[in-house]
Structure formats: structure tokens, C-alpha cells
mmCIF file with all atom_site columns, C-alpha atoms in Angstrom:
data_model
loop_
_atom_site.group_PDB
_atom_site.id
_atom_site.type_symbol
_atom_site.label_atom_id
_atom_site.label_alt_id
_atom_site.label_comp_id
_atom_site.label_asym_id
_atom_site.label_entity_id
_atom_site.label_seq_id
_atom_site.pdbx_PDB_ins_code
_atom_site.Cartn_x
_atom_site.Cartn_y
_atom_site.Cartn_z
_atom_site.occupancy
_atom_site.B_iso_or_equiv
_atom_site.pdbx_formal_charge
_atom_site.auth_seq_id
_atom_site.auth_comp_id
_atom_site.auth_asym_id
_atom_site.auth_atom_id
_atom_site.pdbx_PDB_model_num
ATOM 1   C CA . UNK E 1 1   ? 139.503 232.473 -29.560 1.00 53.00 ? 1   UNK E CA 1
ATOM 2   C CA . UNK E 1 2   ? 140.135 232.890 -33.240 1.00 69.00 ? 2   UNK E CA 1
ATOM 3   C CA . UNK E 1 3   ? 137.837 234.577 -35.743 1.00 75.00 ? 3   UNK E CA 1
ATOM 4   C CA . UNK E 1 4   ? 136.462 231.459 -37.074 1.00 81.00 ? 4   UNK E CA 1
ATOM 5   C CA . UNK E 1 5   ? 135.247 230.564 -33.626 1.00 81.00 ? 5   UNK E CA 1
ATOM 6   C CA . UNK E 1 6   ? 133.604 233.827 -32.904 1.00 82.00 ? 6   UNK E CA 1
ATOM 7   C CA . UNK E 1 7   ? 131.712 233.266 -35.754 1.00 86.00 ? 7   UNK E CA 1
ATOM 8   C CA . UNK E 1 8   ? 130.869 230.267 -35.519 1.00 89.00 ? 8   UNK E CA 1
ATOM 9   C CA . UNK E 1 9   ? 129.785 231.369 -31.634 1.00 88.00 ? 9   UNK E CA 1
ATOM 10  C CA . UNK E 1 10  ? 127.788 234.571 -32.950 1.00 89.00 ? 10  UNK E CA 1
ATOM 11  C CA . UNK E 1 11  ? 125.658 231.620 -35.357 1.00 90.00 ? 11  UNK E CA 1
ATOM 12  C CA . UNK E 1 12  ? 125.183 229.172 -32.950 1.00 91.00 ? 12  UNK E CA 1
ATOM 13  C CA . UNK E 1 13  ? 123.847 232.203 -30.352 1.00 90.00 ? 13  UNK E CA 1
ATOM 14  C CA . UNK E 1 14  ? 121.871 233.485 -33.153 1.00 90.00 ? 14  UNK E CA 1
ATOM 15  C CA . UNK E 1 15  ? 120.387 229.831 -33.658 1.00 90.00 ? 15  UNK E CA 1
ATOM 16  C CA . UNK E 1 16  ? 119.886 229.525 -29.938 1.00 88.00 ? 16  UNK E CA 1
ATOM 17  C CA . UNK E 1 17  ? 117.572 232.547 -29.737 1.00 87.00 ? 17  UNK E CA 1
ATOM 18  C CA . UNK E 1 18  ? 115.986 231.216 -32.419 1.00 88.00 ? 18  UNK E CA 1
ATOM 19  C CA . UNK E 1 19  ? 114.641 227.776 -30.177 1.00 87.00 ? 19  UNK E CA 1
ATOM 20  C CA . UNK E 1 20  ? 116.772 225.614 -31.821 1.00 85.00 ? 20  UNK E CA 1
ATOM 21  C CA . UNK E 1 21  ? 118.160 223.498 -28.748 1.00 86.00 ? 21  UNK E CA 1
ATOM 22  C CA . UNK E 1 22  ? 120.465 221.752 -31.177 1.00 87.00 ? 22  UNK E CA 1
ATOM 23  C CA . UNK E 1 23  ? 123.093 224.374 -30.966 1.00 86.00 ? 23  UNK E CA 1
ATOM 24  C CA . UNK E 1 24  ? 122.910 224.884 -27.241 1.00 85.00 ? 24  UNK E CA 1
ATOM 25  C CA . UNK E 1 25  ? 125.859 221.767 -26.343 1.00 90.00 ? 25  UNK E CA 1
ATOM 26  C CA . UNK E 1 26  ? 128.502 223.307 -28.920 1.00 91.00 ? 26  UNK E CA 1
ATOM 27  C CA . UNK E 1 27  ? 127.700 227.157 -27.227 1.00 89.00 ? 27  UNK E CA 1
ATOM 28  C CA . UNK E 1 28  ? 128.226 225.569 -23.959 1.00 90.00 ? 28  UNK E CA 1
ATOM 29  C CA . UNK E 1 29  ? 131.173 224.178 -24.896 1.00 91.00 ? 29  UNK E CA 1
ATOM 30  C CA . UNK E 1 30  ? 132.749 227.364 -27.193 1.00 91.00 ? 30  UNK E CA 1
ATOM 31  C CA . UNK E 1 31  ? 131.742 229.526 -23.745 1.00 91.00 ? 31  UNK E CA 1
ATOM 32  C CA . UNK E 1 32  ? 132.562 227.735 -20.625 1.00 92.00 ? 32  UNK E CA 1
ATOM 33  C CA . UNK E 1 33  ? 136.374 227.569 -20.909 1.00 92.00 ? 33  UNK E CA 1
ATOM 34  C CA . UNK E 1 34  ? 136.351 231.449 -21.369 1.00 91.00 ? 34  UNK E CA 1
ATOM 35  C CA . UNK E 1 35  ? 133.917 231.978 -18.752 1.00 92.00 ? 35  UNK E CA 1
ATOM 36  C CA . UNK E 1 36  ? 135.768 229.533 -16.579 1.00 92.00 ? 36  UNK E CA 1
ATOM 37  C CA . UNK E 1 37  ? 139.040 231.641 -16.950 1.00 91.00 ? 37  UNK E CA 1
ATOM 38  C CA . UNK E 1 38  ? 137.713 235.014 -16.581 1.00 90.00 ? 38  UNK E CA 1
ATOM 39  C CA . UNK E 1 39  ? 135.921 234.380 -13.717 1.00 90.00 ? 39  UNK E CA 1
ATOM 40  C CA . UNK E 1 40  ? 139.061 232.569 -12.126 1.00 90.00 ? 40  UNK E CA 1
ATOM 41  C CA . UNK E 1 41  ? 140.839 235.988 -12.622 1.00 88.00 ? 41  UNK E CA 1
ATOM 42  C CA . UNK E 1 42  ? 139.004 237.869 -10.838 1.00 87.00 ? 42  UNK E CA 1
ATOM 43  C CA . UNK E 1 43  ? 137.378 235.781 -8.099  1.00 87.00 ? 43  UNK E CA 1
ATOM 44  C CA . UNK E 1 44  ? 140.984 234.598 -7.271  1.00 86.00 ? 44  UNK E CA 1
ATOM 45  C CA . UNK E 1 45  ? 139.126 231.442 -5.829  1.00 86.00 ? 45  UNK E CA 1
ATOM 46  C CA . UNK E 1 46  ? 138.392 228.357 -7.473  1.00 90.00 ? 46  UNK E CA 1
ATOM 47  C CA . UNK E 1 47  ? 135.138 227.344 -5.870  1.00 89.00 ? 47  UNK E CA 1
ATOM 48  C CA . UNK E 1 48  ? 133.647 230.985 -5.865  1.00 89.00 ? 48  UNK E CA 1
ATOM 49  C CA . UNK E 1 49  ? 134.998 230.826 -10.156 1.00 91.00 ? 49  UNK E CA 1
ATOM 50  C CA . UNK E 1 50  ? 133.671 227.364 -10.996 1.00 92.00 ? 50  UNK E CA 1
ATOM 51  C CA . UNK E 1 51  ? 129.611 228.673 -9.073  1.00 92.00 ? 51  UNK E CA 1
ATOM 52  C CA . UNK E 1 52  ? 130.290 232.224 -10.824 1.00 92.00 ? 52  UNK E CA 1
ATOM 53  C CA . UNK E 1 53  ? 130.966 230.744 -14.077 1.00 93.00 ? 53  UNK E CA 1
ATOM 54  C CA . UNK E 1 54  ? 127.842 228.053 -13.583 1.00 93.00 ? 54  UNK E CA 1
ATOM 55  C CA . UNK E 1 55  ? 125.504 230.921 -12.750 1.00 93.00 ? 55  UNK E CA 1
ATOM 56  C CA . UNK E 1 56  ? 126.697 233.085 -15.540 1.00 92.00 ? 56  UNK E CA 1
ATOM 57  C CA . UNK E 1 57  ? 126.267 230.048 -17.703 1.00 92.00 ? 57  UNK E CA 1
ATOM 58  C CA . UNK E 1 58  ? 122.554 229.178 -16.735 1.00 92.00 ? 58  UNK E CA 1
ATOM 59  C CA . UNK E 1 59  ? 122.280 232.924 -17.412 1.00 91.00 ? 59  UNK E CA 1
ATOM 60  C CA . UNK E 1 60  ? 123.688 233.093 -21.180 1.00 90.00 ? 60  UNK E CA 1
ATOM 61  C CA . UNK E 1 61  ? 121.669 230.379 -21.924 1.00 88.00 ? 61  UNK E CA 1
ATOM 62  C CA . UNK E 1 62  ? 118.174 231.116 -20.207 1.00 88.00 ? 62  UNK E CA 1
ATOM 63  C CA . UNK E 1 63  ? 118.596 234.770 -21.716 1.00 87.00 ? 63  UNK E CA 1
ATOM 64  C CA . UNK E 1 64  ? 119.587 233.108 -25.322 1.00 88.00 ? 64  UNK E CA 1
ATOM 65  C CA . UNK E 1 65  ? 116.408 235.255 -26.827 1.00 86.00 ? 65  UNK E CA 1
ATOM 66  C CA . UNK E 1 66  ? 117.530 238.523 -25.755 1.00 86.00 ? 66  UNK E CA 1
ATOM 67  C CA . UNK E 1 67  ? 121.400 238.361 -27.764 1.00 83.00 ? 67  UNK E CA 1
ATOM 68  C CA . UNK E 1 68  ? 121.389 240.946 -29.858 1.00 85.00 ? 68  UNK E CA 1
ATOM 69  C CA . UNK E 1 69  ? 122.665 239.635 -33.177 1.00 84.00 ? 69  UNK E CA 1
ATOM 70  C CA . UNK E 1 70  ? 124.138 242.457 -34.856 1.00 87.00 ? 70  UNK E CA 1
ATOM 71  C CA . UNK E 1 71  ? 126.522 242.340 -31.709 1.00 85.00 ? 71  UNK E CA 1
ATOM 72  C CA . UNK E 1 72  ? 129.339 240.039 -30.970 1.00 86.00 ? 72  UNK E CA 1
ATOM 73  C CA . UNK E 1 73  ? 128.140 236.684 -28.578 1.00 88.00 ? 73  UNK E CA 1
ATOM 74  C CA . UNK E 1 74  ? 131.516 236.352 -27.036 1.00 87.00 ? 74  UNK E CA 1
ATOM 75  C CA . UNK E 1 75  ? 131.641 240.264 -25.208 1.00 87.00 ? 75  UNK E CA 1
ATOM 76  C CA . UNK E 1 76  ? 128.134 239.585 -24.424 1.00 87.00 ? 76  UNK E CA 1
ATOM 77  C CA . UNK E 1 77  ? 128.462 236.620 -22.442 1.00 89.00 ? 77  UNK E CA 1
ATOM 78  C CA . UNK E 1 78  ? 132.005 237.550 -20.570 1.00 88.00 ? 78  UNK E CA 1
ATOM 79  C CA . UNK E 1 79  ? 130.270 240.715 -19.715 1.00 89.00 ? 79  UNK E CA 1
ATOM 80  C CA . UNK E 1 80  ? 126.972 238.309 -17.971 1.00 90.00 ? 80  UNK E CA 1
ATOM 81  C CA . UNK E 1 81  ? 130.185 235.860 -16.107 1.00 90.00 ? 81  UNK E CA 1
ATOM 82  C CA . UNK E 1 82  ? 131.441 239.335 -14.954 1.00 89.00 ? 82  UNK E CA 1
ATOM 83  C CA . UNK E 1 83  ? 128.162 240.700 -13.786 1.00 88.00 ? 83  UNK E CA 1
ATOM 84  C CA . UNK E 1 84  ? 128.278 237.753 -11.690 1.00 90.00 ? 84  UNK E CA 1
ATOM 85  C CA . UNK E 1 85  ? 131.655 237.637 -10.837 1.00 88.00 ? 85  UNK E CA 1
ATOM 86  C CA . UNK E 1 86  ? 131.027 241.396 -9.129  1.00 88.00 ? 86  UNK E CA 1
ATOM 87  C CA . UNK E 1 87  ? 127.498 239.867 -7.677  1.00 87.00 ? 87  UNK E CA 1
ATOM 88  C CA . UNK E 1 88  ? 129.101 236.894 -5.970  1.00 88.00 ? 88  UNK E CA 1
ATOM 89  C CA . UNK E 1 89  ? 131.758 239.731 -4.254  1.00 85.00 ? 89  UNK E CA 1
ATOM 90  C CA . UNK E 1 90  ? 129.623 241.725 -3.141  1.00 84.00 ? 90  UNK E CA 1
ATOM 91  C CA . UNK E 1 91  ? 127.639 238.799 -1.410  1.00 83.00 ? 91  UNK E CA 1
ATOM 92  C CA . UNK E 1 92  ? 130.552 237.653 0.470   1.00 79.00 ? 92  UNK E CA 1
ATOM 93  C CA . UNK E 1 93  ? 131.573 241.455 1.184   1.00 78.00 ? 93  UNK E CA 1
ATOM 94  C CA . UNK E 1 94  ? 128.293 242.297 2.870   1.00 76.00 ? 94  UNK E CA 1
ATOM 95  C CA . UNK E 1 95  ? 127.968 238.686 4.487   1.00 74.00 ? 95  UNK E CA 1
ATOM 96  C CA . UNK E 1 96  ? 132.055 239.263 5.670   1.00 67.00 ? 96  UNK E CA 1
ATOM 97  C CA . UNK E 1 97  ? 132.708 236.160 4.377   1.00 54.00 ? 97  UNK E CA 1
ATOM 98  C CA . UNK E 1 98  ? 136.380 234.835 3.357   1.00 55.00 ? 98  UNK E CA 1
ATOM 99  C CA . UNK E 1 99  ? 138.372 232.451 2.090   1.00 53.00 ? 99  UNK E CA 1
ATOM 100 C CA . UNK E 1 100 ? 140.564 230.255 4.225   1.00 53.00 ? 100 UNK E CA 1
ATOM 101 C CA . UNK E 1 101 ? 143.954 231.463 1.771   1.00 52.00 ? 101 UNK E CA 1
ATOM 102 C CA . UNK E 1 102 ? 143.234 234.946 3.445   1.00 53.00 ? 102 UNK E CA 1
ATOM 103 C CA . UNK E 1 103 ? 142.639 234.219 7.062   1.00 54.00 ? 103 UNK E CA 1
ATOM 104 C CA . UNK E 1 104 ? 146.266 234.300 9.055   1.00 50.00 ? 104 UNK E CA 1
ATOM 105 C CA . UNK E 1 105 ? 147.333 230.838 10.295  1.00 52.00 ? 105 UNK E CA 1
ATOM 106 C CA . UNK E 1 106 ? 147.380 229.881 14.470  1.00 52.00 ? 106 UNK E CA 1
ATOM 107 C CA . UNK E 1 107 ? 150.763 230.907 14.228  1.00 55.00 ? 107 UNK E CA 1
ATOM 108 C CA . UNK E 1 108 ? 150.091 234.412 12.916  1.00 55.00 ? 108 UNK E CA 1
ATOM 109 C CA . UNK E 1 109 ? 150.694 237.961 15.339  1.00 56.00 ? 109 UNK E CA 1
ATOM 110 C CA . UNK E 1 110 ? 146.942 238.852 14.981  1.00 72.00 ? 110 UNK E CA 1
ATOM 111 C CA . UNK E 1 111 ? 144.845 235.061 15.396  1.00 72.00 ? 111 UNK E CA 1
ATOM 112 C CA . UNK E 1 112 ? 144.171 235.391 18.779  1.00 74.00 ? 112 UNK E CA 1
ATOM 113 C CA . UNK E 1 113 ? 142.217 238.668 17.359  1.00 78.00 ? 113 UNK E CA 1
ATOM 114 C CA . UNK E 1 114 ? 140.837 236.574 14.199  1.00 78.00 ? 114 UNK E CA 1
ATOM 115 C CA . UNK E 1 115 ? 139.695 233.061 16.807  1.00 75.00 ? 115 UNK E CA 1
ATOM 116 C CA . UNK E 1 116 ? 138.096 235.655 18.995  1.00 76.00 ? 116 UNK E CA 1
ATOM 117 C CA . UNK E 1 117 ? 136.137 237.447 16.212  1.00 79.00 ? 117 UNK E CA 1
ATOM 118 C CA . UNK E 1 118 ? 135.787 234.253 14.754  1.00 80.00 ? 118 UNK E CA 1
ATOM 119 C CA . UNK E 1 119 ? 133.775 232.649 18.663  1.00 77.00 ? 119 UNK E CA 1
ATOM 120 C CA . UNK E 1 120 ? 131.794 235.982 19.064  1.00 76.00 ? 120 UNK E CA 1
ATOM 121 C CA . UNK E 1 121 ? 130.660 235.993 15.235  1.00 77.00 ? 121 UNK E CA 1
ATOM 122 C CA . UNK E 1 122 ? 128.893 232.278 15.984  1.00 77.00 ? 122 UNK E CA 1
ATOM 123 C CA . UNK E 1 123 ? 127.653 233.314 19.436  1.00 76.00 ? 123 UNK E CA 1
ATOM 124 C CA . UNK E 1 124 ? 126.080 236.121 17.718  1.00 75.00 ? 124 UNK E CA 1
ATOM 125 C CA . UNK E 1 125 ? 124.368 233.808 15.585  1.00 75.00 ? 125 UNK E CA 1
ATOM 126 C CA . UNK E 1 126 ? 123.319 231.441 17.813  1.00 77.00 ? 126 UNK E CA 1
ATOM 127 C CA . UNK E 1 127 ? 121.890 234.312 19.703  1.00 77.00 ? 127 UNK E CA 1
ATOM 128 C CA . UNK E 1 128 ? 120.226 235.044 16.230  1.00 75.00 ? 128 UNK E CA 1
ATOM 129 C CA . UNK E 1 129 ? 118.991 231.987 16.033  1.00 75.00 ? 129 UNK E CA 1
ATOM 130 C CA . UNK E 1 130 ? 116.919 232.273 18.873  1.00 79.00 ? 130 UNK E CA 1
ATOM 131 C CA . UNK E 1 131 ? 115.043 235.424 17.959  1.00 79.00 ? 131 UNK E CA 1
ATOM 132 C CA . UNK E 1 132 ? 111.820 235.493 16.108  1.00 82.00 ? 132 UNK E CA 1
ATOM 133 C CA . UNK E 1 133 ? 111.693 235.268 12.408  1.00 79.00 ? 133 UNK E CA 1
ATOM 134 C CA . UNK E 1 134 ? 110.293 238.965 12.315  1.00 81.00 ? 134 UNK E CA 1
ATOM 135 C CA . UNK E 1 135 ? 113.051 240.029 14.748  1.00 81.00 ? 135 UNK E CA 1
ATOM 136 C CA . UNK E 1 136 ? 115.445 238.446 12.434  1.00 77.00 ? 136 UNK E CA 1
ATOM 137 C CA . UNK E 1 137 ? 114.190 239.877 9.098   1.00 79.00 ? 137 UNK E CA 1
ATOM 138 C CA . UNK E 1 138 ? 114.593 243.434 11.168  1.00 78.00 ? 138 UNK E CA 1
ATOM 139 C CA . UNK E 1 139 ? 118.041 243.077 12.242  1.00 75.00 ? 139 UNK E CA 1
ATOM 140 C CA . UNK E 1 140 ? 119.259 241.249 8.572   1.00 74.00 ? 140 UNK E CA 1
ATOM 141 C CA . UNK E 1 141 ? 116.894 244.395 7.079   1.00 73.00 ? 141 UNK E CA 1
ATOM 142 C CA . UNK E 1 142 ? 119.314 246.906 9.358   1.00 71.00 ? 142 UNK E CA 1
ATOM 143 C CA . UNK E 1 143 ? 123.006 245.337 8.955   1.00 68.00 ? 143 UNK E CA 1
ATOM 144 C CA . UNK E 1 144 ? 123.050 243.583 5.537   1.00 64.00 ? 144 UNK E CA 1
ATOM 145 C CA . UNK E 1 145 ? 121.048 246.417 3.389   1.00 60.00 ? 145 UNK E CA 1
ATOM 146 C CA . UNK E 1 146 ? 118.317 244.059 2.481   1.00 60.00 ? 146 UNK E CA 1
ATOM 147 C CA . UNK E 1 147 ? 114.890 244.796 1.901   1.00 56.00 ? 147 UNK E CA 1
ATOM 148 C CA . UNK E 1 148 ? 112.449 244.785 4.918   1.00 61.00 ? 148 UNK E CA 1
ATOM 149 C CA . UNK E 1 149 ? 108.394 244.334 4.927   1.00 65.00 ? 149 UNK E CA 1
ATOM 150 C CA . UNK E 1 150 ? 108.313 247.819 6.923   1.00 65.00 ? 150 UNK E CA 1
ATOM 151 C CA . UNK E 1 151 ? 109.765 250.986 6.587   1.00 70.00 ? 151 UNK E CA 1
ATOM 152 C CA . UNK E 1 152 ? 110.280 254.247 8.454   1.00 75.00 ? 152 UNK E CA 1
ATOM 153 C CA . UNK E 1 153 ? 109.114 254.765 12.044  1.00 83.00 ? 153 UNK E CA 1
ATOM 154 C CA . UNK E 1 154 ? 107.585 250.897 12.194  1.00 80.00 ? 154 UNK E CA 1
ATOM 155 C CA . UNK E 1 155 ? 110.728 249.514 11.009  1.00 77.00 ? 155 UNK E CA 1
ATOM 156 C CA . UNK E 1 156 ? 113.073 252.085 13.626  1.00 81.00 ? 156 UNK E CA 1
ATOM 157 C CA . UNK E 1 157 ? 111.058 250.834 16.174  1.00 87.00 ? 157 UNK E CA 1
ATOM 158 C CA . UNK E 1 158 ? 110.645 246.809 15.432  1.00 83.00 ? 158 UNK E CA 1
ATOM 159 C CA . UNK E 1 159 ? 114.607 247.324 15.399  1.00 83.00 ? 159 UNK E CA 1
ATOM 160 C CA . UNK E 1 160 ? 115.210 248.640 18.754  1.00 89.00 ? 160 UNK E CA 1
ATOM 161 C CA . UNK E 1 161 ? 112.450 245.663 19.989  1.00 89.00 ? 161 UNK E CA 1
ATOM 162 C CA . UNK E 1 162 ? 114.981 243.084 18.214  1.00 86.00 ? 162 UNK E CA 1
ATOM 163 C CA . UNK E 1 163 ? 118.527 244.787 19.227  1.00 86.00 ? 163 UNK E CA 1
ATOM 164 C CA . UNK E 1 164 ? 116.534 244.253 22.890  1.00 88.00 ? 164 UNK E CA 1
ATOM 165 C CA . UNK E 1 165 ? 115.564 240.837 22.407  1.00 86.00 ? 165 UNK E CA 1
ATOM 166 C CA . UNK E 1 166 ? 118.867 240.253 21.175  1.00 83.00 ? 166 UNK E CA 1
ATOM 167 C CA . UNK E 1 167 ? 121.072 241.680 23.831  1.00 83.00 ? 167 UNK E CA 1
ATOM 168 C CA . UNK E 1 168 ? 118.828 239.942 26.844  1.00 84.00 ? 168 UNK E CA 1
ATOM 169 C CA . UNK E 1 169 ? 118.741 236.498 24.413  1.00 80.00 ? 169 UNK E CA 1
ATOM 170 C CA . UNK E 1 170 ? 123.296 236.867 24.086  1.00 77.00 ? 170 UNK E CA 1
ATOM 171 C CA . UNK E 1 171 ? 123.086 237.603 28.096  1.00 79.00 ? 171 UNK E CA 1
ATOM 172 C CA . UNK E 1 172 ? 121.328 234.408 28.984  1.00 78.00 ? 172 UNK E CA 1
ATOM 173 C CA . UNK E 1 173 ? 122.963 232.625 26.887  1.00 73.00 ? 173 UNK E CA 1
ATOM 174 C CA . UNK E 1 174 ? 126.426 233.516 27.316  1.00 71.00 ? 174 UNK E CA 1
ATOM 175 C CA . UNK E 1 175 ? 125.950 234.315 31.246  1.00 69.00 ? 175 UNK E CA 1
ATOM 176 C CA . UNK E 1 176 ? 126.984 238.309 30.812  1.00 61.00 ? 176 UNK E CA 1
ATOM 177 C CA . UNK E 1 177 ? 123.836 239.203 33.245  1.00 52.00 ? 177 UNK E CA 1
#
């Protein structure tokens, strides 16, 4: 982006904060091929880049009030799109999500290992399924770092309940009695 841009960018942001809706097309469309690129570098996938780069955009543009104008628009923004770049990893990282480009083909030494993983991981979750919603809340509360309605001894508790519920619901399902 040249000079000229940027300053055109760091008016039409300034503009924007200000209410005026009229500038918000020609911000979209200074930001989103930047946004776009950056986010392709360092999601390395182009479906995980194109939501990245929508969120980040919905972002820029709901938080238009709060740009700073005696900063530079352009930083500000690619620093949102990265903020969401690093928020979009770390989702798939805790949910062990990933791409089909990294899992090893049929053919591979090791995808007898990644089918298997791959059958027990669904009838885990079909085993989920079955549990209560509470039970559920526990054990995503537990494994995934989230937030749960209890804490302490009530939660410690509620989760050996659930493991129990789970292990009897994967034995009846699965036959392992």
C-alpha cells in the first residue's frame, strides 16, 4: 500500500468513527485484500483465512469508534485480522481439529493409527451425545478449559458423576461390558 492510500485509509477510518456510513464501502475495500493476505499467511488454509479475515472485518468495522486517529488505520486493523488469526488457532488447537492437507493419506505408515483415532474420537462423541446437558457442560468444562457454572469441590465431584456416566454410556454402547 502506498502512502497516498494510507492516507486516504487513516481519513476514511477517521470519517467512519465519526458515523458517516458513506466511507465504510471504500474502507472495506482499501482493507480486505490486506487482511485477506495476512491472514492467508499465517492460517496456511484458505477457508480458516477467508472466516478469519471476515471476522476481523466485522470487527474493524463494528469497533470503527474506538480508532485512535493520531495512529495509523492500516497497523490497527492487521493487528485485529491477527488477533483473530491466533483466536481461530487456538480454537482448532484445543478442539484437535485439522485440516485434511495435514492428515497422512490411506497409504501412509501411521493411518491405521490416524482411522483408529479417527473411529474412537466419534464413538466418544456419540457416547457424549448421550449424556446429560449438565454432564456435558462438566466434561467440556474439564478437557477444553472452558468455563463451568460450578467450581471447586461441586464441580470435582459432578465430574467424576459424568466420567461414570460416560464410561457405563461407551460400554453399552460399544458392547465393552
Amino acid at each position: 500500500m502506498n502512502v497516498r492510500l494510507d492516507s486516504e485509509l487513516d481519513a476514511l477510518m477517521a470519517r467512519l468513527a465519526d458515523g458517516d456510513r458513506g466511507a465504510f464501502t471504500r474502507v472495506f475495500e482499501l482493507l480486505w485484500e490486506p487482511i485477506q493476505t495476512l491472514c492467508r499467511n499465517l492460517l496456511k488454509n484458505e477457508a480458516d483465512a477467508a472466516d478469519a479475515g471476515q471476522d476481523a472485518m466485522h470487527k474493524i468495522l463494528e469497533r470503527a469508534s474506538d480508532f485512535d486517529r493520531t495512529r495509523p488505520a492500516m497497523p490497527w486493523a492487521l493487528a485485529i485480522a491477527g488477533w483473530e488469526c491466533r483466536t481461530l488457532a487456538r480454537r482448532r488447537e484445543r478442539r484437535r481439529e485439522e485440516d485434511e492437507a495435514s492428515m497422512p493419506s490411506q497409504a501412509g505408515p501411521h493411518a491405521e493409527e490416524v482411522f483408529l483415532q479417527r473411529d474412537l474420537t466419534a464413538a466418544a462423541m456419540a457416547a457424549l451425545g448421550e449424556l446429560s446437558d449438565v454432564d456435558r457442560e462438566v466434561l467440556v468444562a474439564t478437557f477444553w478449559d472452558e468455563a463451568a457454572s460450578v467450581s471447586g469441590p461441586t464441580l470435582r465431584k459432578r465430574r467424576e458423576r459424568a466420567l461414570d456416566r460416560l464410561r457405563k454410556t461407551f460400554r453399552s454402547l460399544y458392547g465393552l461390558d
